[in-house]
mmCIF file of C-alpha atoms in Angstrom:
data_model
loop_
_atom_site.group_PDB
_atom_site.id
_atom_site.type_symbol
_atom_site.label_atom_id
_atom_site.label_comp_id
_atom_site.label_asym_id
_atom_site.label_seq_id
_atom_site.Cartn_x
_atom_site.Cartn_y
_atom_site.Cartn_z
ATOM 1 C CA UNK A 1 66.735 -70.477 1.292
ATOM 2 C CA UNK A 2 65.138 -73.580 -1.323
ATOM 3 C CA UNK A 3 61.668 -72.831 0.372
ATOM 4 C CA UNK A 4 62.063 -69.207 -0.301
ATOM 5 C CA UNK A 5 62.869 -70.007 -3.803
ATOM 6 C CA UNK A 6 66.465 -68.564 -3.479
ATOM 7 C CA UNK A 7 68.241 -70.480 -6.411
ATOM 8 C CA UNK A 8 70.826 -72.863 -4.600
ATOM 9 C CA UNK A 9 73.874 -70.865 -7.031
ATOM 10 C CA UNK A 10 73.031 -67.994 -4.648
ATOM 11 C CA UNK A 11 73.863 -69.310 -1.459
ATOM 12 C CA UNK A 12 75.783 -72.494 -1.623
ATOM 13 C CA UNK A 13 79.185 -73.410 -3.444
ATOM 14 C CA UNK A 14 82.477 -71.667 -3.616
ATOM 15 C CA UNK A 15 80.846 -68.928 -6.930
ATOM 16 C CA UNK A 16 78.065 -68.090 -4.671
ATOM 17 C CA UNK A 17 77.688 -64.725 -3.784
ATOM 18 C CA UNK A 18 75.464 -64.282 -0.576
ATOM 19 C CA UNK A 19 76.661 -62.283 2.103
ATOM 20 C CA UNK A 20 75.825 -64.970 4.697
ATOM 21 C CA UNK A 21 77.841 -67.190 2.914
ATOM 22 C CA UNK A 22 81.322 -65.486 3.304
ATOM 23 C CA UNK A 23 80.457 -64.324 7.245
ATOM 24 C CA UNK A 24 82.941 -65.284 9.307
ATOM 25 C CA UNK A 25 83.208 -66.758 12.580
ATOM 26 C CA UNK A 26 84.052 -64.501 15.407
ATOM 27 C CA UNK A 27 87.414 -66.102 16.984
ATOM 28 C CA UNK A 28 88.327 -64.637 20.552
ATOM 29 C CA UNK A 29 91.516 -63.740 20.496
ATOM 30 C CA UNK A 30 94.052 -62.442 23.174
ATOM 31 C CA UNK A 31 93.114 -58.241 23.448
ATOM 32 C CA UNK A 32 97.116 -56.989 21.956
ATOM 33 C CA UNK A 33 98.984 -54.291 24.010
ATOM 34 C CA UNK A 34 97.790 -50.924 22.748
ATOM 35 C CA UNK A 35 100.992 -48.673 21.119
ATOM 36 C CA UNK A 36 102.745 -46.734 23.444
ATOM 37 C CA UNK A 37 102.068 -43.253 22.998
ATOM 38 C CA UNK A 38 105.373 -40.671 21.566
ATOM 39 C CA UNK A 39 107.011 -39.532 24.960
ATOM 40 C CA UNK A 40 106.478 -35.291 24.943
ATOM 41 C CA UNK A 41 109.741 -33.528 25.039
ATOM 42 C CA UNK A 42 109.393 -31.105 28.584
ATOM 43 C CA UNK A 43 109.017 -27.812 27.288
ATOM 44 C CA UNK A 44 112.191 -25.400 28.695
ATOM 45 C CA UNK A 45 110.305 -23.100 30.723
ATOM 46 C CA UNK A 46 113.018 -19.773 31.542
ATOM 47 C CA UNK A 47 113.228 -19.581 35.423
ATOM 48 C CA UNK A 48 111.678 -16.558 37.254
ATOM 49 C CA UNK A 49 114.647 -13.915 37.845
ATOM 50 C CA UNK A 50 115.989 -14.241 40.850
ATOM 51 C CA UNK A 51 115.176 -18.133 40.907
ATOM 52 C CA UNK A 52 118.334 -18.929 41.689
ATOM 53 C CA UNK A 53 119.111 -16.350 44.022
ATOM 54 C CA UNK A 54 121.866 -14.833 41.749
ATOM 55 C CA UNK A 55 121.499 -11.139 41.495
ATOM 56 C CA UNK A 56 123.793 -9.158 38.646
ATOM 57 C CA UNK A 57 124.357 -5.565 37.773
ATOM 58 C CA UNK A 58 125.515 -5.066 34.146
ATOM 59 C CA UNK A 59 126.748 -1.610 33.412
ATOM 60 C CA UNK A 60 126.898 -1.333 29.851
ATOM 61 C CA UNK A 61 128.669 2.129 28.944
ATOM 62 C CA UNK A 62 127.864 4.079 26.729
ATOM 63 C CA UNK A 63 131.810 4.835 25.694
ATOM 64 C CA UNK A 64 133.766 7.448 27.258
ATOM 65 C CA UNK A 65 136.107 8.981 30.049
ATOM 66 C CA UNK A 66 133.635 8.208 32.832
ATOM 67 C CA UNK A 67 134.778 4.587 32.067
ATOM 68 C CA UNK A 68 138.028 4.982 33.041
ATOM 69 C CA UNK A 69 136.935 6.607 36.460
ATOM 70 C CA UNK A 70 134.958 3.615 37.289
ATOM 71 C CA UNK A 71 137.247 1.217 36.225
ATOM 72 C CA UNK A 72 139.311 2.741 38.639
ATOM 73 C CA UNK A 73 137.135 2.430 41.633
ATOM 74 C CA UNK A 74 136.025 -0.804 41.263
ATOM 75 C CA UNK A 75 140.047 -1.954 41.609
ATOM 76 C CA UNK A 76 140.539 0.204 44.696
ATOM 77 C CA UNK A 77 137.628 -0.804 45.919
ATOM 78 C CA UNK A 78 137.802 -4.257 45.595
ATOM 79 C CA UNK A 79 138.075 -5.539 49.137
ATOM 80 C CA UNK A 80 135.268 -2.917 50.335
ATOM 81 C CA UNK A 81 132.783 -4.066 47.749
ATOM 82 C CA UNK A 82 133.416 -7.953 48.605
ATOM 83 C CA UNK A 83 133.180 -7.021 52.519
ATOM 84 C CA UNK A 84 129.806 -5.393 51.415
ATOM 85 C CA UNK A 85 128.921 -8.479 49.656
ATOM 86 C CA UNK A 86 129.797 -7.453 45.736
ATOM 87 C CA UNK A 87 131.884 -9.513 43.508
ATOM 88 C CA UNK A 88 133.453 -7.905 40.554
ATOM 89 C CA UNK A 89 134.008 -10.033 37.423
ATOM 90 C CA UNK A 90 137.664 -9.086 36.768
ATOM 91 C CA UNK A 91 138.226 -11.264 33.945
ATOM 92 C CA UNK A 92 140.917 -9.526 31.491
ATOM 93 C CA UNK A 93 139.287 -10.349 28.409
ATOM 94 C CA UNK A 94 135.172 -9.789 30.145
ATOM 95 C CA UNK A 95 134.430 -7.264 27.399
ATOM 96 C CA UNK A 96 135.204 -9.511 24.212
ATOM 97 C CA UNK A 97 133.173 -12.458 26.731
ATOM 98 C CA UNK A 98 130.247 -10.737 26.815
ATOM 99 C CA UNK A 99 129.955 -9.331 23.236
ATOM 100 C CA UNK A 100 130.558 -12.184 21.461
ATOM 101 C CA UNK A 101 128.493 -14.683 24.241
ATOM 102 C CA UNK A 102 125.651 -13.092 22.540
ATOM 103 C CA UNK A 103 126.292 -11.326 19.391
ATOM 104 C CA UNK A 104 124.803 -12.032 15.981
ATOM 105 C CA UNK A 105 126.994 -14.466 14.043
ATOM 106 C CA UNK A 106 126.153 -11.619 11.382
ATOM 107 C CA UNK A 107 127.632 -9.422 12.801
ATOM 108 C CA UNK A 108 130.499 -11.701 14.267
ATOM 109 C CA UNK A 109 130.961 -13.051 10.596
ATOM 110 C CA UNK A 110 131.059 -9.490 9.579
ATOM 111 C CA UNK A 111 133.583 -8.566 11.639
ATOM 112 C CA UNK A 112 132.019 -6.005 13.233
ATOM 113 C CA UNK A 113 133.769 -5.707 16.455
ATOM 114 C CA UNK A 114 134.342 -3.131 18.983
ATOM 115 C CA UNK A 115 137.292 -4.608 20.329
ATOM 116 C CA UNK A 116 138.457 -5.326 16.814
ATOM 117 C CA UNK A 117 141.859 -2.883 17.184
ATOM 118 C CA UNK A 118 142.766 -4.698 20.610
ATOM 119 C CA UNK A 119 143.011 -7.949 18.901
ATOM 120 C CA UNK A 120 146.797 -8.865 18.494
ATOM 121 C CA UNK A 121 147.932 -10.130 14.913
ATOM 122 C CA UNK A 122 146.160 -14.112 14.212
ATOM 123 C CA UNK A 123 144.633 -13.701 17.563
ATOM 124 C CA UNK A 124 140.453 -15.003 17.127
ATOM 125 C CA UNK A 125 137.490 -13.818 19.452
ATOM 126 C CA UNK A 126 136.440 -16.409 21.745
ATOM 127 C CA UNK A 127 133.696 -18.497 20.704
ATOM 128 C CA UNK A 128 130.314 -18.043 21.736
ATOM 129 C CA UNK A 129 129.959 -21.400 23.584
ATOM 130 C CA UNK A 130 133.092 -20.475 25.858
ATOM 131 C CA UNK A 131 131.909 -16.799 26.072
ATOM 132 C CA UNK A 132 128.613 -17.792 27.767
ATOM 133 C CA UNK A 133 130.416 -21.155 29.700
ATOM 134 C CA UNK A 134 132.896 -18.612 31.117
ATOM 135 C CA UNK A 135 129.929 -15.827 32.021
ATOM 136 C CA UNK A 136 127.914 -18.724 33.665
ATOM 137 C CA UNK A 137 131.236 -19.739 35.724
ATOM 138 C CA UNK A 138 131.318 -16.224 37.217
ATOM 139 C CA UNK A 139 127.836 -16.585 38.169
ATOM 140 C CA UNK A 140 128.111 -19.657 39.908
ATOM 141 C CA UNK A 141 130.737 -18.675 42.320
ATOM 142 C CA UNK A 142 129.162 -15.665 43.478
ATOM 143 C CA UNK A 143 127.758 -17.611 46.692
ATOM 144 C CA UNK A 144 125.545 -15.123 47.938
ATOM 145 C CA UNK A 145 127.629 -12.301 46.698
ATOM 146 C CA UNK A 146 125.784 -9.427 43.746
ATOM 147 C CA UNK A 147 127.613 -9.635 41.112
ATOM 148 C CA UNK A 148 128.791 -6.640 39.118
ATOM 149 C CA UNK A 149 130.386 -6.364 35.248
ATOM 150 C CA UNK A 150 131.319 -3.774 33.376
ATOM 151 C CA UNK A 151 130.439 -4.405 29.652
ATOM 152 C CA UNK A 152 130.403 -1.379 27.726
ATOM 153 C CA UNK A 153 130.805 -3.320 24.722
ATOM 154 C CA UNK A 154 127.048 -4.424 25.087
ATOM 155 C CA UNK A 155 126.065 -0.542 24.511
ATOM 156 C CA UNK A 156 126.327 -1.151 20.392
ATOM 157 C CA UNK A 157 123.390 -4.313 20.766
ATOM 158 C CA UNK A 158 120.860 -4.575 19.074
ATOM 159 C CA UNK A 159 117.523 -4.998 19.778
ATOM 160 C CA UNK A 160 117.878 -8.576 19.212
ATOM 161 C CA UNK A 161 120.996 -9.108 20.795
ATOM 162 C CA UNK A 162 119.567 -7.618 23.712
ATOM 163 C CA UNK A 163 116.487 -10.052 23.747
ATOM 164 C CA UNK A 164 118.772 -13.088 23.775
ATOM 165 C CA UNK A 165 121.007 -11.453 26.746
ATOM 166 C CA UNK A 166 117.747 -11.073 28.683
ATOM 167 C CA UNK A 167 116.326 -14.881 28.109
ATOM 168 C CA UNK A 168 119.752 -16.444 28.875
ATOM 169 C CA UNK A 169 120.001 -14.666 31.973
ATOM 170 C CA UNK A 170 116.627 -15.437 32.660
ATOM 171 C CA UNK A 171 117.089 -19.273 31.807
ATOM 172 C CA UNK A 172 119.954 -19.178 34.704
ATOM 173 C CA UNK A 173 117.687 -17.822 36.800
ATOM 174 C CA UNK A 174 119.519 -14.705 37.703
ATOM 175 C CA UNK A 175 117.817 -11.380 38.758
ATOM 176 C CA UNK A 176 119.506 -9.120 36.326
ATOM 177 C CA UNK A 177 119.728 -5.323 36.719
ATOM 178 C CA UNK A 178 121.092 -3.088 33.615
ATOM 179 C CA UNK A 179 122.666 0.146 34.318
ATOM 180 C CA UNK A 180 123.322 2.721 31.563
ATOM 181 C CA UNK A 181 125.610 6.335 31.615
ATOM 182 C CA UNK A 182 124.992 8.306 28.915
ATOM 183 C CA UNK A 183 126.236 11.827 28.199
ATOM 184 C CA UNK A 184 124.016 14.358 26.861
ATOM 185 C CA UNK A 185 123.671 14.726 23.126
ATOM 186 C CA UNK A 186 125.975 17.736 22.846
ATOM 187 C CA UNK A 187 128.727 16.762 25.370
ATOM 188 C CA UNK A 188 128.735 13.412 23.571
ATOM 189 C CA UNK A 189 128.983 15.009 19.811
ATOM 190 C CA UNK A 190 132.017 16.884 21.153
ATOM 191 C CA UNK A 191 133.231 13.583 22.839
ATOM 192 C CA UNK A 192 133.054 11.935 19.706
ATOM 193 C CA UNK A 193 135.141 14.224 17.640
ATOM 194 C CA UNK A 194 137.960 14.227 20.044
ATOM 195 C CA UNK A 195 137.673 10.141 19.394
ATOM 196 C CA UNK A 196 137.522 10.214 15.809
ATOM 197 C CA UNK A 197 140.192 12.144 15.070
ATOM 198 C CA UNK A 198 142.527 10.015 17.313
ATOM 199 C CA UNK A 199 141.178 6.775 16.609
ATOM 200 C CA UNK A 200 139.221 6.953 12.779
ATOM 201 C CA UNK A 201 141.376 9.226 10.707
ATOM 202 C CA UNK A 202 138.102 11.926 11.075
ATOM 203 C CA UNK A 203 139.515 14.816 8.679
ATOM 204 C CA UNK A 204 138.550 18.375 8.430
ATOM 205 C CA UNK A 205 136.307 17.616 4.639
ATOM 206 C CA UNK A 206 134.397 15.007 6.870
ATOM 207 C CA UNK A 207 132.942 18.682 8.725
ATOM 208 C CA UNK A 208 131.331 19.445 5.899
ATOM 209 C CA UNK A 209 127.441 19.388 4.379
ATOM 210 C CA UNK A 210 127.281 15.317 4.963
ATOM 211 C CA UNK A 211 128.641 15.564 8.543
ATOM 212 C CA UNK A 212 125.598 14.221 10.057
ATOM 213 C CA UNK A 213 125.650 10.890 8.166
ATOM 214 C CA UNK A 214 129.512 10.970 9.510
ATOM 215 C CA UNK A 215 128.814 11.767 12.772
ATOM 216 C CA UNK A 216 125.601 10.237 13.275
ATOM 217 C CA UNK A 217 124.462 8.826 16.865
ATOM 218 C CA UNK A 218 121.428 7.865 18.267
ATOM 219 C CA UNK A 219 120.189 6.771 21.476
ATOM 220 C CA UNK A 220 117.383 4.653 20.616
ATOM 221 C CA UNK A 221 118.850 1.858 20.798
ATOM 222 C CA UNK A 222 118.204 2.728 25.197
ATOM 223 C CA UNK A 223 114.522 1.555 24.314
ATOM 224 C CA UNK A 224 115.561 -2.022 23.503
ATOM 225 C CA UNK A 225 117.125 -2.251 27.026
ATOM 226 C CA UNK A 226 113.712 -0.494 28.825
ATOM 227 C CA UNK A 227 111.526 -3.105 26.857
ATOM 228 C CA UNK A 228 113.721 -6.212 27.852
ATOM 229 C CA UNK A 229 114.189 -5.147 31.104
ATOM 230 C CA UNK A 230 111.743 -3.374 32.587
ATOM 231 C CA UNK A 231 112.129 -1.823 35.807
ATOM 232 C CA UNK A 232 115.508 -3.112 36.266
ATOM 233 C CA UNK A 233 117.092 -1.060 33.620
ATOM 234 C CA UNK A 234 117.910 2.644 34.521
ATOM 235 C CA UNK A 235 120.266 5.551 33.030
ATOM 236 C CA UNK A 236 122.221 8.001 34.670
ATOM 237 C CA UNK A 237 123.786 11.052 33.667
ATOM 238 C CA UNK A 238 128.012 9.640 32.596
ATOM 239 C CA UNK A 239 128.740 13.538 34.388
ATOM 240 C CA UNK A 240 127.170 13.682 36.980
ATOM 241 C CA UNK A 241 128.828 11.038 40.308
ATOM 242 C CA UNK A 242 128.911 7.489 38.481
ATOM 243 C CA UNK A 243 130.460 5.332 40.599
ATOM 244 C CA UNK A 244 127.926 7.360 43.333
ATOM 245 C CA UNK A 245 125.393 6.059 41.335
ATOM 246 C CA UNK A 246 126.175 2.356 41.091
ATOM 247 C CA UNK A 247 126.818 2.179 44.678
ATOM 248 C CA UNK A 248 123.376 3.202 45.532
ATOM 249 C CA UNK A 249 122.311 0.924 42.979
ATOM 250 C CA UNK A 250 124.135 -1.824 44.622
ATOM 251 C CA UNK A 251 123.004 -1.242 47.385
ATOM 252 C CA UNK A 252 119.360 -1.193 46.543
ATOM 253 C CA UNK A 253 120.139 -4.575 45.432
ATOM 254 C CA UNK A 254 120.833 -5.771 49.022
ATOM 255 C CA UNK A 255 124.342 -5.003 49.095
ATOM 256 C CA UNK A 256 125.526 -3.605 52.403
ATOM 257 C CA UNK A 257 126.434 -0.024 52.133
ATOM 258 C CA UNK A 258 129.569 0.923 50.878
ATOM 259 C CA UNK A 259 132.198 3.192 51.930
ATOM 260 C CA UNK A 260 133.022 5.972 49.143
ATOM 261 C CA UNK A 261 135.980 8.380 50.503
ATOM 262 C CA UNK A 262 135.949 10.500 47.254
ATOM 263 C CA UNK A 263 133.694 10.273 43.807
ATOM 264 C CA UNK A 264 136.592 9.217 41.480
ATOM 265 C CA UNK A 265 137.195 11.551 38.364
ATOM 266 C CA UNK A 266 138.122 10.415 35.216
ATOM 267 C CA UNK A 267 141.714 10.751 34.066
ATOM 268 C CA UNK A 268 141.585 11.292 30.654
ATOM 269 C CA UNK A 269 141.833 15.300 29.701
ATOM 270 C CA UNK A 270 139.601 17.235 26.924
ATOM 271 C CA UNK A 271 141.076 17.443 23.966
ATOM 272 C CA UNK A 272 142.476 20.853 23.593
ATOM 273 C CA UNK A 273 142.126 22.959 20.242
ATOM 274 C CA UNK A 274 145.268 22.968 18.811
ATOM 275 C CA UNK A 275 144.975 19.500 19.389
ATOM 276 C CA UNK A 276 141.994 19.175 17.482
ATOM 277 C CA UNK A 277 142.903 21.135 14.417
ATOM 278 C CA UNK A 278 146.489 19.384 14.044
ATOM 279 C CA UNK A 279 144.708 16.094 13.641
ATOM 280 C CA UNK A 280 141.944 16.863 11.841
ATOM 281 C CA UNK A 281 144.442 18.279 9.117
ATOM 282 C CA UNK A 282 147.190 15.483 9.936
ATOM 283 C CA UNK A 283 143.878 13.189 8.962
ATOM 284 C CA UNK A 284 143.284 14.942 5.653
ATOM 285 C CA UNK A 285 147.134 14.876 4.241
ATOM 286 C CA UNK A 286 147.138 10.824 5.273
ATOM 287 C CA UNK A 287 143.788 10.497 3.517
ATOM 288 C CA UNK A 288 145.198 12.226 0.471
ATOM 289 C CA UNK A 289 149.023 10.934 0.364
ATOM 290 C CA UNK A 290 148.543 7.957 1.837
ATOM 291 C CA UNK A 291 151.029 6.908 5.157
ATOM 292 C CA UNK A 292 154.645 6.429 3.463
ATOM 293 C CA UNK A 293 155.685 5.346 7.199
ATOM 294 C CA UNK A 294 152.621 4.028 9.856
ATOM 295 C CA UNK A 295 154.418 3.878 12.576
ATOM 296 C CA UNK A 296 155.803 7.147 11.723
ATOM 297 C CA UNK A 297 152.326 8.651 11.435
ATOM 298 C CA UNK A 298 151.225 7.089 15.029
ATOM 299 C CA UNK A 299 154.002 8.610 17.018
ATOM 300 C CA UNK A 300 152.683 11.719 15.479
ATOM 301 C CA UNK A 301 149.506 11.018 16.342
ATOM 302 C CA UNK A 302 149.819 10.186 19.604
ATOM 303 C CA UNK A 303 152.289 13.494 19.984
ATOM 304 C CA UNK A 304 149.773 16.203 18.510
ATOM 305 C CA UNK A 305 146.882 14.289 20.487
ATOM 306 C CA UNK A 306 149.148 15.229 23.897
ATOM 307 C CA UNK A 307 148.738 18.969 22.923
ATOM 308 C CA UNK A 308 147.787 21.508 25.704
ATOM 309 C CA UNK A 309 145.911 24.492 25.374
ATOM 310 C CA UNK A 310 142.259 26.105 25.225
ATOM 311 C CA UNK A 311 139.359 23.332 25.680
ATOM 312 C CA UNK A 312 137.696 22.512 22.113
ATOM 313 C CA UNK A 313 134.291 23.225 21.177
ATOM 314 C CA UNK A 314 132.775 22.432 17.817
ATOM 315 C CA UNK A 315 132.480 25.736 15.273
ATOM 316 C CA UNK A 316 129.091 27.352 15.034
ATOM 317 C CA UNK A 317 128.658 26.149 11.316
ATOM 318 C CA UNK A 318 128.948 22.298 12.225
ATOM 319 C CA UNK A 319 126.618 22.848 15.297
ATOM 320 C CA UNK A 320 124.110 23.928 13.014
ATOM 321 C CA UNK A 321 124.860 21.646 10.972
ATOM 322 C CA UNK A 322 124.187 18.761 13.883
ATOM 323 C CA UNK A 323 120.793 20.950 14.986
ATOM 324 C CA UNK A 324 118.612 18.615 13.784
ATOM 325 C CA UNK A 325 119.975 15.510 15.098
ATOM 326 C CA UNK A 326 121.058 17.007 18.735
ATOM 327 C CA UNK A 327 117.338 18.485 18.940
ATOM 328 C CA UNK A 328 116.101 15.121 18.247
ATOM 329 C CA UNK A 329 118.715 12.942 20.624
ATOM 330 C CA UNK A 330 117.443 15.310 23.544
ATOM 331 C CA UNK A 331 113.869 15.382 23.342
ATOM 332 C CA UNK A 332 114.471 11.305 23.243
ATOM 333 C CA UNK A 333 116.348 11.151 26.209
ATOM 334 C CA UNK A 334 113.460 13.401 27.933
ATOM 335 C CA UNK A 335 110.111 12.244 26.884
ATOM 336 C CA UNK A 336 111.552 8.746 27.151
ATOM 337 C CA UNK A 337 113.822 8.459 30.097
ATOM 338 C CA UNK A 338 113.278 11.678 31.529
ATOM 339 C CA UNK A 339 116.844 12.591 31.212
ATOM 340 C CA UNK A 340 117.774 15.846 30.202
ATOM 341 C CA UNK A 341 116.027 18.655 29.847
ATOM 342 C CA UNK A 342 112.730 19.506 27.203
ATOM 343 C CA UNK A 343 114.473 22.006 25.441
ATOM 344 C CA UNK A 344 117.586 21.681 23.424
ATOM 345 C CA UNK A 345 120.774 22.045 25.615
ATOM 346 C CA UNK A 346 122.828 25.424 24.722
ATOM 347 C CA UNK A 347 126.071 24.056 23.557
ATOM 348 C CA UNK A 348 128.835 26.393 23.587
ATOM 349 C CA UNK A 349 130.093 27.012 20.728
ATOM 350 C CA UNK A 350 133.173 28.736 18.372
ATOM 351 C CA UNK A 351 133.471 31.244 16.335
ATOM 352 C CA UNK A 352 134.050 29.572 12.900
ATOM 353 C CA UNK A 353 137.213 32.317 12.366
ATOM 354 C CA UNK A 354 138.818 30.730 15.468
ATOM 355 C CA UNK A 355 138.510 27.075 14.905
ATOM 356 C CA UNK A 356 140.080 27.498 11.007
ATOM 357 C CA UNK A 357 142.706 30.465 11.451
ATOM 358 C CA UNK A 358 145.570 29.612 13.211
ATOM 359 C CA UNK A 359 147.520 31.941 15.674
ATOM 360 C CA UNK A 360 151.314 32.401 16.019
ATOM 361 C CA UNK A 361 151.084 30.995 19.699
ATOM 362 C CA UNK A 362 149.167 27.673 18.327
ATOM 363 C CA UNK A 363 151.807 27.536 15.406
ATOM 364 C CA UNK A 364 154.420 27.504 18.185
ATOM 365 C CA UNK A 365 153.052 24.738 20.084
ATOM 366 C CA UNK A 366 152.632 22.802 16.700
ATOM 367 C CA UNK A 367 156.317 23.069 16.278
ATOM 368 C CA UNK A 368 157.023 22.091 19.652
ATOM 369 C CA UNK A 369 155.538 19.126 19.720
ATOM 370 C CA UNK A 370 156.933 17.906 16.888
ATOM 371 C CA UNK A 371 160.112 18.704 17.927
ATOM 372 C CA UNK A 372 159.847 17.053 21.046
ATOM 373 C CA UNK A 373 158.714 13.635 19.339
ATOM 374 C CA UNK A 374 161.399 14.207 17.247
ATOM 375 C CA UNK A 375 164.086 14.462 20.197
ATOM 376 C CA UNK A 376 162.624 11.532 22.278
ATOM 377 C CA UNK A 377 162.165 9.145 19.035
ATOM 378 C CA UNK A 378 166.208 10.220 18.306
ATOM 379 C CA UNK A 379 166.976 9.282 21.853
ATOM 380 C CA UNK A 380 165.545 5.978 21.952
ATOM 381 C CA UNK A 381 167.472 5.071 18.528
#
């Protein structure tokens, strides 16, 4: 550095500031444990259907008498269906399980429940964490067995509702199959207003130019099913040999086959006329007075609602009215599902004269069942 006239304040003494100076010494020191790395959660990876051998059949409605029908042969044919190698989920309370196992909680905090009227006074839905524990019980006892549930409560799902059913069932590994009756857009808008008026206070104004919004149905909801799915969802006509139908389907399944002695019929009635046009204007004087007495107004109800007589069909006016909306229902059911036919169905209907004019004979029966309801309530006090 001095011979190559490098000033000794440049490279010697604690101010200096060469960089060969400050270099320090390379000390060998023992190589430290490199940092673990974060351990990677597993992703949950839904099983393949049928991983775990389970197979189920979900029939999910839609609403109406056929219900009752198959209700009824699944408990007489209980010890056939297990020979064949079918278990039936007979849990009382299976409906309210599988609705609120995987319902919104907006719609559960809404309170928008189908089995809403069968709840009894402070009773609360189950919760969805013993909903699903109690569906997953079922599944793990069928040991070998298909099992079957009826869950028409699932028909009012929505599309996302029905996406969670589908990846739950597929995260238990179960091979699920979805069956669907559905009646025919103008047996079904005929079906309805036999329910209404028993059920939802439906009232001869509510016939009227905004009937449609009142009325309204829709079957769309049959594509959220299809997409989820796939080719294990079908639909069958709810008229045409139901419990037929899910034996066949059962069967397809691996089930052995089944003995059927007799298709069973449903045992609910249609709703007769006179029925019909006693409630519908029982409806509207409740609507407008108000019930002084309820349980007053149910035994009337439920008397009027017994009513024989000629089979209703809707008046030509609210037919029309419903044109639009039954054209539209149909042609879904056919380009879609292939059920029904192209055109619009020919629905009977009723001379608007008949269905608001009331005859001496339907006046008679009006009395009579009143009176009757009358006697009997007299007798039991």
């Amino acid at each position: 550095m001095r011979t190559a006239a490098i000033p000794p304040a440049a490279w010697s003494g604690y101010s200096s500031h060469s960089i060969f100076h400050h270099v320090r010494p390379i000390v060998d020191r023992e190589p430290s444990s490199p940092a673990p790395k974060p351990r990677q959660r597993a992703m949950e990876k839904p099983a393949e259907p049928g991983a775990s051998g389970r197979k189920l059949l979900l029939n999910i409605g839609m609403p109406g008498a056929h219900c009752v029908a198959i209700q009824k042969w699944t408990s007489e044919q209980h010890a056939q269906l297990s020979a064949s190698g079918v278990a039936c989920w007979r849990h009382p309370d299976r409906e309210k399980l599988m609705f609120m196992g995987f319902a919104s909680d907006r719609r559960i905090a809404s309170g928008d429940l189908p089995f809403a009227r069968s709840l009894r006074q402070g009773e609360s839905p189950p919760t969805q964490e013993a909903a699903r524990e109690a569906l997953e019980t079922f599944l793990e006892t069928l040991d070998g067995h298909i099992g079957y549930v009826d869950a028409v409560s699932l028909w009012s799902f929505t599309a996302d509702e029905v996406r969670l059913l589908q990846s739950q069932l597929s995260t238990w590994g179960v091979e699920a199959h979805v069956l669907c009756f559905v009646y025919k857009p103008d047996a079904y808008f005929t079906a309805l207003i036999e329910r209404q008026t028993r059920t939802a206070g439906l009232a001869l104004s509510d016939l009227g130019v905004g009937v449609a919004r009142k009325l309204r149905f829709s079957y769309s909801r049959l594509t959220a099913w299809a997409e989820a799915f796939q080719d294990r969802f079908s639909i069958g006509d709810a008229a045409d040999r139901p419990t037929s139908r899910i034996s066949d389907l059962l069967i397809g399944m691996g089930a052995t086959p089944i003995d059927r002695p007799g298709e069973a019929s449903a045992s609910s009635k249609a709703a007769s006329l006179t029925s019909i046009k006693a409630l519908l204007a029982l409806n509207e004087t409740l609507r407008k007075n108000g019930e002084t007495s309820p349980r007053y107004a149910s035994l009337l109800t439920s008397a009027l609602a017994s009513m024989e007589g000629p089979r209703f069909v809707p008046p030509e006016t609210l037919t029309l009215r419903m044109h639009s909306l039954l054209t539209q229902e149909n042609a879904l059911l056919y380009d879609r599902f292939g059920l029904s036919s192209k055109e619009e169905n020919a629905s009977e209907r009723m001379d608007d004269h008949r269905f608001l004019y009331w005859t001496p004979e339907e006046v008679g029966e009006l009395l009579s069942a009143i009176n009757a309801m009358l006697l009997e309530r007299e007798t039991k006090n």
